[in-house]
Coordinates of C-alpha atoms in Angstrom, one line a residue:
Chain A
M1 CA 0.0 0.1 0.0
N2 CA 1.5 3.5 -0.8
L3 CA 0.6 7.0 -1.9
L4 CA 1.3 6.2 -5.5
L5 CA -1.1 3.2 -5.7
G6 CA -4.0 5.6 -7.2
F7 CA -1.4 6.9 -9.6
L8 CA -0.5 3.2 -10.8
F9 CA -4.2 2.6 -11.2
F10 CA -4.5 5.8 -13.6
L11 CA -1.2 4.4 -15.2
G12 CA -3.4 1.5 -16.1
F13 CA -2.4 -2.0 -16.6
S14 CA -4.3 -4.6 -18.7
S15 CA -6.3 -7.4 -17.2
T16 CA -3.7 -9.6 -18.4
V17 CA -1.1 -8.1 -16.2
S18 CA -0.7 -9.8 -13.0
A19 CA 1.9 -10.2 -10.2
E20 CA 3.2 -13.5 -11.7
E21 CA 3.8 -12.2 -15.2
K22 CA 7.0 -11.7 -17.0
F23 CA 9.0 -8.8 -15.2
D24 CA 9.5 -6.9 -18.4
S25 CA 5.8 -6.6 -18.8
H26 CA 6.0 -3.0 -17.2
L27 CA 8.0 -2.1 -20.1
L28 CA 5.4 -2.9 -22.6
P29 CA 3.0 -0.5 -24.0
R30 CA -0.2 -0.3 -22.0
P31 CA -3.8 0.9 -22.6
L32 CA -4.3 4.1 -20.6
I33 CA -7.8 3.0 -19.5
L34 CA -8.1 0.6 -17.0
E35 CA -9.2 -2.8 -18.0
Y36 CA -10.0 -4.8 -15.1
P37 CA -12.7 -7.2 -15.4
E38 CA -15.7 -6.2 -13.1
T39 CA -15.2 -7.7 -9.9
Q40 CA -19.1 -8.2 -9.8
D41 CA -19.0 -10.3 -12.8
I42 CA -16.2 -12.3 -11.3
L43 CA -18.3 -13.3 -8.6
Q44 CA -21.4 -14.6 -10.4
L45 CA -24.0 -14.4 -7.4
K46 CA -27.2 -15.9 -8.5
G47 CA -29.4 -15.3 -5.4
S48 CA -29.5 -13.4 -2.2
D49 CA -29.8 -16.1 0.1
D50 CA -27.8 -15.8 3.1
A51 CA -26.1 -19.2 3.1
E52 CA -25.5 -18.9 -0.3
L53 CA -23.9 -15.7 -0.2
Q54 CA -21.7 -16.8 2.6
L55 CA -20.5 -19.8 0.7
Q56 CA -19.8 -17.9 -2.4
C57 CA -18.2 -15.0 -0.5
T58 CA -15.9 -17.5 1.3
S59 CA -14.9 -19.1 -2.0
W60 CA -14.1 -15.6 -3.4
R61 CA -11.9 -15.1 -0.1
F62 CA -10.0 -18.4 -0.8
A63 CA -9.5 -17.4 -4.3
V64 CA -7.9 -14.2 -3.2
E65 CA -5.5 -15.9 -0.5
A66 CA -4.7 -18.7 -2.9
N67 CA -3.8 -16.1 -5.5
N68 CA -6.0 -17.4 -8.1
L69 CA -7.9 -14.1 -8.8
N70 CA -7.1 -12.0 -11.9
P71 CA -6.4 -8.3 -10.9
W72 CA -9.3 -6.7 -9.0
K73 CA -10.0 -3.2 -8.0
T74 CA -12.7 -3.6 -5.3
I75 CA -14.2 -6.3 -3.4
P76 CA -17.5 -7.5 -4.6
S77 CA -20.2 -5.5 -3.7
K78 CA -22.5 -8.5 -2.5
C79 CA -19.7 -9.5 -0.1
A80 CA -19.3 -6.0 1.5
D81 CA -21.0 -7.3 4.6
Y82 CA -19.2 -10.5 4.5
V83 CA -15.7 -8.9 4.4
K84 CA -16.7 -6.4 7.0
D85 CA -17.9 -9.5 9.3
Y86 CA -14.6 -11.1 8.7
M87 CA -12.3 -8.3 9.3
T88 CA -14.0 -7.3 12.5
S89 CA -14.4 -10.8 13.8
R90 CA -12.2 -13.4 15.4
A91 CA -11.9 -14.9 12.0
Y92 CA -9.3 -12.5 10.7
T93 CA -7.6 -12.7 14.2
Y94 CA -7.4 -16.6 13.9
D95 CA -5.9 -16.3 10.6
L96 CA -3.4 -13.9 11.5
E97 CA -2.6 -15.9 14.6
R98 CA -2.2 -19.1 12.6
V99 CA 0.4 -17.4 10.0
S100 CA 2.3 -16.1 12.8
M101 CA 2.7 -19.4 14.7
E102 CA 3.4 -21.1 11.5
A103 CA 6.1 -18.8 10.6
G104 CA 7.5 -18.9 14.3
T105 CA 7.4 -22.6 14.1
Y106 CA 9.5 -22.6 10.7
A107 CA 11.8 -19.9 11.8
K108 CA 12.7 -21.8 15.1
S109 CA 13.4 -24.8 13.4
L110 CA 16.2 -23.1 11.2
Q111 CA 19.9 -23.3 12.5
L112 CA 21.2 -20.0 11.6
A113 CA 24.8 -19.6 10.4
G114 CA 25.5 -17.1 13.0
D115 CA 27.4 -14.9 10.4
G116 CA 24.6 -12.2 10.8
M117 CA 23.4 -12.7 7.1
D118 CA 20.4 -14.8 7.9
A119 CA 17.2 -12.2 7.2
W120 CA 13.7 -12.2 7.4
I121 CA 11.5 -9.7 5.6
F122 CA 8.3 -7.9 6.8
D123 CA 5.9 -6.0 4.7
V124 CA 4.4 -2.9 6.8
D125 CA 0.8 -2.3 5.6
E126 CA -1.6 -5.1 6.8
T127 CA 1.3 -7.1 7.8
L128 CA 3.0 -5.4 10.8
L129 CA 0.6 -2.0 10.9
S130 CA -3.1 -2.3 10.4
N131 CA -5.1 0.1 8.4
L132 CA -8.4 -1.2 9.7
P133 CA -9.2 2.1 11.2
Y134 CA -8.8 3.6 7.6
Y135 CA -10.6 1.1 5.9
S136 CA -13.6 0.6 8.5
D137 CA -14.4 4.2 7.4
H138 CA -14.0 3.0 3.3
G139 CA -16.2 0.2 3.3
F140 CA -13.4 -2.4 3.9
G141 CA -12.3 -2.4 0.3
L142 CA -15.8 -1.6 -1.1
E143 CA -14.8 2.0 -2.6
V144 CA -12.1 2.1 -5.1
F145 CA -8.6 3.0 -3.4
D146 CA -8.3 6.7 -3.0
G147 CA -4.5 7.4 -2.4
H148 CA -5.1 11.2 -1.3
Q149 CA -7.2 10.0 1.4
F150 CA -5.1 7.1 2.4
D151 CA -1.8 9.4 2.7
K152 CA -3.8 11.8 5.1
W153 CA -4.5 8.7 7.2
V154 CA -0.8 7.6 6.7
E155 CA 0.4 11.2 8.1
K156 CA -1.3 10.7 11.2
A157 CA 1.1 7.6 12.2
A158 CA -1.6 6.2 14.0
A159 CA -1.9 2.8 12.6
P160 CA -1.9 0.2 15.3
A161 CA 0.3 -3.1 15.2
I162 CA -0.9 -6.4 14.2
G163 CA -0.6 -8.4 17.5
A164 CA 0.1 -11.8 16.1
S165 CA 2.6 -10.0 13.9
S166 CA 4.3 -8.1 17.0
K167 CA 4.7 -11.7 18.5
L168 CA 6.3 -13.2 15.5
Y169 CA 8.6 -9.9 15.2
E170 CA 9.9 -10.4 18.6
E171 CA 10.5 -14.1 18.1
I172 CA 12.5 -13.4 14.7
L173 CA 14.5 -10.6 16.6
G174 CA 15.0 -13.0 19.5
L175 CA 16.3 -15.7 17.2
G176 CA 19.0 -13.5 15.6
F177 CA 17.6 -12.7 12.2
K178 CA 18.6 -9.6 10.5
V179 CA 15.3 -7.8 10.3
F180 CA 14.2 -6.0 7.1
F181 CA 11.1 -3.9 6.5
L182 CA 10.2 -3.6 2.9
T183 CA 7.1 -1.4 2.1
G184 CA 5.7 -0.1 -0.9
R185 CA 5.2 3.2 0.8
S186 CA 7.3 6.4 -0.5
E187 CA 10.4 7.3 0.6
M188 CA 8.7 10.7 1.3
Q189 CA 6.8 8.9 4.1
R190 CA 10.0 7.8 5.6
S191 CA 9.7 9.9 8.8
V192 CA 5.9 9.3 9.4
T193 CA 6.5 5.6 8.9
V194 CA 9.3 5.2 11.2
E195 CA 7.1 7.3 13.9
N196 CA 4.3 5.1 13.3
L197 CA 6.5 1.7 13.7
K198 CA 7.8 2.9 16.9
N199 CA 4.4 4.1 18.2
A200 CA 3.4 0.5 17.5
G201 CA 6.1 -1.2 19.2
F202 CA 8.4 -2.0 16.3
T203 CA 11.4 -0.1 17.6
Y204 CA 14.0 -2.0 15.9
W205 CA 15.1 -3.0 12.2
D206 CA 18.3 -3.4 10.1
K207 CA 16.8 -1.9 7.1
L208 CA 13.6 0.1 6.4
I209 CA 13.2 0.1 2.4
L210 CA 10.6 2.4 1.0
R211 CA 10.1 3.2 -2.7
A212 CA 12.7 5.9 -3.9
L213 CA 12.0 8.0 -7.0
E214 CA 13.1 5.2 -9.5
D215 CA 10.7 2.6 -8.0
H216 CA 7.7 4.7 -8.9
G217 CA 5.8 3.2 -11.2
K218 CA 7.0 -0.1 -11.0
T219 CA 4.4 -3.1 -9.8
A220 CA 5.0 -4.2 -6.4
T221 CA 6.1 -7.5 -7.4
L222 CA 9.0 -6.0 -9.4
Y223 CA 10.3 -3.4 -7.2
K224 CA 10.3 -5.9 -4.0
S225 CA 12.0 -8.5 -6.4
E226 CA 14.6 -6.1 -7.2
K227 CA 15.1 -5.2 -3.3
R228 CA 15.3 -8.8 -2.5
S229 CA 17.8 -9.5 -5.2
G230 CA 19.9 -6.5 -4.0
M231 CA 19.9 -8.3 -0.6
A232 CA 20.9 -11.7 -2.1
K233 CA 23.7 -9.9 -3.7
E234 CA 24.9 -8.3 -0.7
G235 CA 25.0 -11.9 0.8
Y236 CA 22.0 -12.0 2.8
R237 CA 20.1 -15.2 2.8
I238 CA 16.4 -14.5 2.8
L239 CA 15.0 -17.4 5.0
G240 CA 11.5 -16.0 5.5
N241 CA 9.1 -13.2 4.1
S242 CA 5.9 -11.8 5.7
G243 CA 3.3 -10.0 3.4
D244 CA -0.5 -9.7 3.1
Q245 CA -0.2 -9.3 -0.7
W246 CA 1.2 -12.0 -3.2
S247 CA 3.3 -9.2 -4.6
D248 CA 5.3 -9.0 -1.3
L249 CA 6.2 -12.6 -1.8
Q250 CA 6.6 -13.7 -5.5
G251 CA 8.6 -12.6 -8.4
Y252 CA 12.3 -13.3 -8.1
A253 CA 14.9 -13.7 -5.4
M254 CA 12.2 -15.3 -3.5
S255 CA 12.3 -16.2 0.1
N256 CA 13.0 -19.8 1.1
R257 CA 9.5 -19.7 2.9
S258 CA 6.9 -17.1 2.3
F259 CA 3.9 -16.3 4.6
K260 CA 0.8 -14.9 3.3
L261 CA -1.2 -12.9 6.0
P262 CA -4.9 -12.4 5.3
N263 CA -6.2 -9.5 3.4
P264 CA -9.5 -9.5 1.6
M265 CA -9.8 -5.7 1.3
Y266 CA -7.4 -5.1 -1.8
Y267 CA -5.0 -6.1 -4.2
I268 CA -1.9 -4.7 -5.3
P269 CA -0.1 -6.1 -8.6
Chain B
M1 CA 0.1 -38.2 -5.5
N2 CA 2.0 -41.3 -6.5
L3 CA 2.9 -44.7 -5.5
L4 CA 5.9 -43.6 -3.8
L5 CA 4.6 -41.0 -1.4
G6 CA 4.6 -43.6 1.2
F7 CA 8.1 -44.4 0.7
L8 CA 8.8 -40.8 0.8
F9 CA 7.2 -40.5 4.1
F10 CA 9.3 -43.3 5.3
L11 CA 12.4 -41.8 4.1
G12 CA 11.7 -39.0 6.4
F13 CA 12.0 -35.4 6.1
S14 CA 12.3 -32.8 9.1
S15 CA 9.6 -30.5 9.9
T16 CA 12.1 -27.6 8.5
V17 CA 11.8 -29.1 4.8
S18 CA 9.1 -27.4 2.8
A19 CA 8.0 -27.1 -0.6
E20 CA 9.8 -23.6 -0.9
E21 CA 13.0 -24.6 0.6
K22 CA 16.4 -24.8 -1.3
F23 CA 16.4 -27.3 -3.9
D24 CA 19.6 -29.0 -2.7
S25 CA 17.8 -29.7 0.6
H26 CA 17.1 -33.3 -0.8
L27 CA 20.7 -33.7 -0.7
L28 CA 21.2 -32.8 2.9
P29 CA 21.4 -35.4 5.4
R30 CA 17.9 -36.1 7.1
P31 CA 16.7 -37.7 10.2
L32 CA 15.3 -41.2 9.4
I33 CA 12.4 -40.5 12.0
L34 CA 9.6 -38.3 10.6
E35 CA 9.5 -35.2 12.4
Y36 CA 6.5 -33.7 11.4
P37 CA 4.8 -31.6 14.0
E38 CA 1.5 -33.3 15.2
T39 CA -1.3 -31.4 13.2
Q40 CA -3.5 -31.5 16.2
D41 CA -1.1 -29.3 18.0
I42 CA -0.8 -27.0 15.3
L43 CA -4.5 -26.8 15.6
Q44 CA -5.0 -25.5 19.2
L45 CA -8.6 -26.1 19.5
K46 CA -9.7 -25.1 22.8
G47 CA -13.3 -26.2 23.0
S48 CA -15.9 -28.2 21.2
D49 CA -18.5 -25.5 20.4
D50 CA -19.5 -26.0 16.8
A51 CA -19.3 -22.5 15.7
E52 CA -15.8 -22.1 17.2
L53 CA -14.9 -25.5 15.4
Q54 CA -16.2 -24.3 12.0
L55 CA -14.3 -21.0 12.4
Q56 CA -11.1 -22.8 13.4
C57 CA -11.2 -25.3 10.6
T58 CA -11.7 -22.7 8.2
S59 CA -8.9 -20.8 9.6
W60 CA -6.9 -24.2 9.1
R61 CA -8.1 -24.8 5.5
F62 CA -7.1 -21.1 4.5
A63 CA -3.6 -21.8 5.8
V64 CA -3.5 -25.0 3.7
E65 CA -4.7 -23.0 0.6
A66 CA -2.4 -19.9 1.2
N67 CA 0.9 -22.3 1.6
N68 CA 1.3 -20.9 5.0
L69 CA 1.3 -24.6 7.0
N70 CA 4.4 -26.3 8.0
P71 CA 4.4 -29.9 6.4
W72 CA 1.4 -32.0 7.7
K73 CA 0.8 -35.7 7.5
T74 CA -3.2 -35.8 8.1
I75 CA -5.8 -33.4 8.7
P76 CA -6.5 -32.3 12.1
S77 CA -8.6 -34.9 13.8
K78 CA -11.2 -32.4 15.0
C79 CA -11.6 -31.0 11.5
A80 CA -12.6 -34.4 10.2
D81 CA -16.1 -33.5 9.8
Y82 CA -15.4 -30.2 8.4
V83 CA -13.4 -31.4 5.8
K84 CA -15.7 -34.4 5.0
D85 CA -18.4 -31.7 4.6
Y86 CA -16.4 -29.4 2.6
M87 CA -15.4 -31.8 0.1
T88 CA -18.8 -33.5 -0.3
S89 CA -20.7 -30.1 -0.6
R90 CA -20.9 -27.2 -3.1
A91 CA -18.2 -25.3 -1.3
Y92 CA -15.7 -27.6 -3.0
T93 CA -17.7 -27.5 -6.1
Y94 CA -17.6 -23.6 -6.2
D95 CA -13.7 -23.2 -5.4
L96 CA -13.1 -25.6 -8.3
E97 CA -15.5 -23.6 -10.6
R98 CA -13.7 -20.3 -9.5
V99 CA -10.3 -21.4 -10.0
S100 CA -11.5 -22.9 -13.5
M101 CA -13.1 -19.5 -14.3
E102 CA -10.2 -17.4 -13.4
A103 CA -7.9 -19.4 -15.2
G104 CA -10.1 -19.4 -18.3
T105 CA -10.1 -15.7 -18.1
Y106 CA -6.5 -15.2 -18.1
A107 CA -5.9 -17.9 -20.9
K108 CA -8.3 -16.1 -23.0
S109 CA -6.4 -12.7 -22.3
L110 CA -3.3 -14.1 -23.7
Q111 CA -2.2 -13.5 -27.3
L112 CA -0.6 -16.7 -28.0
A113 CA 2.6 -16.7 -30.4
G114 CA 0.9 -19.2 -32.9
D115 CA 4.2 -21.1 -33.1
G116 CA 3.0 -24.0 -30.9
M117 CA 5.3 -22.9 -28.1
D118 CA 2.9 -21.7 -25.7
A119 CA 2.1 -24.2 -23.2
W120 CA -0.3 -24.8 -20.2
I121 CA 0.5 -27.6 -17.5
F122 CA -2.2 -29.6 -15.7
D123 CA -1.4 -31.7 -12.7
V124 CA -3.3 -35.3 -12.6
D125 CA -4.8 -36.1 -9.2
E126 CA -7.1 -33.7 -7.5
T127 CA -6.6 -31.5 -10.7
L128 CA -7.9 -33.4 -13.7
L129 CA -9.0 -36.6 -11.9
S130 CA -10.7 -36.8 -8.6
N131 CA -9.7 -39.4 -6.2
L132 CA -12.7 -38.5 -3.7
P133 CA -14.1 -42.1 -4.3
Y134 CA -11.0 -43.3 -2.5
Y135 CA -10.6 -40.6 0.1
S136 CA -14.1 -41.0 1.1
D137 CA -13.3 -44.6 2.3
H138 CA -10.1 -43.2 4.1
G139 CA -11.5 -40.4 6.2
F140 CA -10.7 -37.6 3.7
G141 CA -7.2 -37.0 4.7
L142 CA -7.8 -38.5 8.3
E143 CA -5.9 -41.5 7.9
V144 CA -2.1 -41.5 7.2
F145 CA -1.6 -42.0 3.5
D146 CA -1.3 -45.7 2.4
G147 CA 0.5 -45.9 -0.9
H148 CA -0.3 -49.7 -1.2
Q149 CA -3.8 -49.3 -0.8
F150 CA -3.7 -46.0 -2.9
D151 CA -2.0 -47.8 -5.7
K152 CA -4.8 -50.5 -5.9
W153 CA -7.3 -47.6 -6.3
V154 CA -5.1 -46.1 -9.3
E155 CA -5.1 -49.7 -10.8
K156 CA -8.8 -49.4 -11.2
A157 CA -8.6 -46.3 -13.7
A158 CA -11.8 -45.3 -12.2
A159 CA -11.3 -41.8 -11.1
P160 CA -13.9 -39.3 -12.3
A161 CA -13.1 -36.1 -14.0
I162 CA -13.3 -33.0 -12.0
G163 CA -15.8 -31.0 -14.2
A164 CA -14.4 -27.6 -13.7
S165 CA -11.1 -28.7 -15.0
S166 CA -12.6 -30.5 -17.9
K167 CA -14.2 -27.3 -18.8
L168 CA -10.7 -25.3 -18.6
Y169 CA -9.0 -28.3 -20.4
E170 CA -11.7 -27.9 -23.3
E171 CA -11.0 -24.1 -23.5
I172 CA -7.2 -24.4 -23.3
L173 CA -7.0 -26.9 -26.0
G174 CA -9.7 -24.7 -28.2
L175 CA -7.1 -21.5 -27.5
G176 CA -4.3 -23.5 -29.1
F177 CA -2.1 -24.1 -26.3
K178 CA 0.3 -27.1 -26.1
V179 CA -1.1 -29.2 -23.0
F180 CA 1.3 -31.0 -20.7
F181 CA 0.4 -33.4 -17.9
L182 CA 2.8 -33.4 -15.4
T183 CA 2.1 -35.9 -12.7
G184 CA 3.8 -37.4 -9.5
R185 CA 2.7 -40.8 -10.6
S186 CA 5.1 -43.3 -11.5
E187 CA 6.2 -44.5 -15.0
M188 CA 5.0 -47.8 -14.2
Q189 CA 1.6 -46.3 -14.0
R190 CA 1.4 -44.9 -17.3
S191 CA -1.1 -47.3 -18.9
V192 CA -3.5 -47.3 -16.3
T193 CA -3.0 -43.5 -16.1
V194 CA -3.8 -43.1 -20.0
E195 CA -6.7 -45.4 -19.3
N196 CA -8.1 -43.4 -16.8
L197 CA -7.5 -40.0 -18.3
K198 CA -9.3 -41.2 -21.5
N199 CA -12.2 -42.7 -19.5
A200 CA -12.7 -39.2 -17.7
G201 CA -12.7 -37.4 -21.3
F202 CA -9.4 -36.2 -21.3
T203 CA -8.4 -37.7 -24.6
Y204 CA -5.8 -35.6 -26.0
W205 CA -2.3 -34.2 -24.6
D206 CA 0.9 -33.4 -26.1
K207 CA 3.1 -34.7 -23.4
L208 CA 2.2 -37.1 -20.4
I209 CA 5.1 -37.0 -17.8
L210 CA 5.3 -39.4 -14.9
R211 CA 8.1 -40.1 -12.5
A212 CA 10.9 -42.0 -14.0
L213 CA 13.2 -44.0 -12.2
E214 CA 15.4 -41.4 -11.4
D215 CA 13.0 -39.2 -10.0
H216 CA 11.9 -41.4 -7.4
G217 CA 12.9 -39.9 -3.9
K218 CA 12.7 -36.3 -5.2
T219 CA 10.3 -33.7 -3.5
A220 CA 7.4 -33.2 -5.9
T221 CA 8.6 -29.5 -5.9
L222 CA 12.0 -30.4 -7.5
Y223 CA 10.8 -33.1 -9.6
K224 CA 8.3 -30.9 -11.3
S225 CA 10.7 -27.9 -11.5
E226 CA 13.2 -30.1 -13.4
K227 CA 10.5 -31.0 -15.8
R228 CA 9.3 -27.7 -16.2
S229 CA 12.8 -26.5 -16.7
G230 CA 13.2 -28.9 -19.6
M231 CA 10.1 -27.6 -21.3
A232 CA 11.6 -24.1 -20.9
K233 CA 14.9 -25.3 -22.6
E234 CA 13.0 -26.8 -25.4
G235 CA 11.6 -23.3 -26.1
Y236 CA 8.1 -23.8 -24.6
R237 CA 6.7 -20.7 -22.8
I238 CA 4.8 -21.8 -19.7
L239 CA 1.9 -19.4 -19.5
G240 CA -0.4 -21.5 -17.1
N241 CA -0.1 -24.2 -14.4
S242 CA -3.0 -25.9 -12.8
G243 CA -2.5 -27.9 -9.6
D244 CA -3.9 -28.9 -6.2
Q245 CA -0.4 -28.9 -4.5
W246 CA 1.8 -25.9 -4.1
S247 CA 4.6 -28.2 -4.8
D248 CA 2.9 -28.5 -8.4
L249 CA 3.3 -24.7 -8.7
Q250 CA 6.4 -23.6 -7.1
G251 CA 10.1 -24.1 -7.1
Y252 CA 11.9 -22.8 -10.4
A253 CA 10.9 -22.5 -13.9
M254 CA 7.6 -21.4 -12.7
S255 CA 4.8 -20.8 -14.9
N256 CA 3.7 -16.9 -15.7
R257 CA 0.4 -17.7 -13.7
S258 CA -0.2 -20.5 -11.5
F259 CA -3.7 -21.6 -10.3
K260 CA -4.1 -23.6 -7.0
L261 CA -7.0 -25.8 -6.9
P262 CA -8.7 -26.4 -3.6
N263 CA -7.5 -29.6 -1.6
P264 CA -7.4 -29.7 2.2
M265 CA -7.3 -33.6 2.2
Y266 CA -3.3 -34.0 2.0
Y267 CA 0.1 -32.2 1.6
I268 CA 2.7 -33.4 -0.9
P269 CA 6.3 -31.6 -0.4

């Protein structure tokens, strides 16, 4: 999530462009008109029966988390209540706790080399910090992303920690990993991001990497792959990676293990 | 799924070995005793309240589909009814239909080069063919996998087609892709696999790749990566890949887009 997401939307990318496509795809000419398939068409809801709706929205959410969906702009309108209920209930908390627990189990199973080159990457938004206070005012993904409004929220440095991630973060630090925060936020938001991270209890990191000027316009998949590749070239072994978007995790120079935090509210390519 | 899965289990792999680990990990010395964490421990169910159980088993299933779980041997015993209900209800069908639809939308959005080198890979078990008749007799993943019993089922060539995958398969063929079937089954099961595929309506393919003698003992991730790499070296562009296991999809020489079919019944590394 970053201040340029809105800009990226207007740059436009065709419905064929996805997080897993070839990495030179950003160099190809693109239509200037957004060609997302309509999310409502993707979710072919026939009725309004509550149990049926629940079933179909759960199926949609599974497709989000398994990275099966084509690029999408908003959640399906018929799933608005479903997503709200999920995000504000213990279902979301359980999913966060599970991924934190599995990541911790994996991390503890590793034998670190002890040379200070074993690294774990964390994304920031919806991974360490929760923007739920913002999204609860904006339909939990039902509204098209408004970069201007979101930036105003970011400037407050008020995003709370995701509890399950705080726990994992402390474990990872305790095990002796180098800890890298890799965010789609802009370098211009560094100071407010530092402030927010510290407010939320994330007081230490080895690197906090934000989008520099030359990264703007790149997909998150490309930008984050380039940064991971840079770490690998410096000799770091990226053993774990935690993120709420597949674009945090996929591409090249991938981590040995990736952990996908739940997020049915938005999609970043 | 293949006849050697049971054998692989007995070869043993530690809890640190996963589908996404370094590919030389199969060369490392491994303990001969299976070190899977107990699935029941992973699922820390506190009560037996039905709604709570539903919530926690759903969370477990999400973790399966998002590839967040550490290696597991059986489904959590408390989720036995949950998995059975899922596999035998329209929830599973909806998930299959969605992934087929999304894959079809993606496939149709591509412009094929027309040189016959654009390829789509399908896994076989739980992707084209359903072994649900077998698993319904074996607790839907509650029983530890029994390679001997499973092979007897395979020999019947009686696995029905997964309807949503038949639809995608026809679309993919119609669009002019080269179609490769890449399965963890053994080369010794070629003729019965051909018979079963034809019985189920999958009457054409460009290559049907099974595990040769030298592939036995490799993780599915490694074996399938090697085979994809071979295709790429022959000049094929792997544009799509459909599989029910992350080990069908991840590793190296990955497809431009991968589609993860649902399968909460078993895990293949």
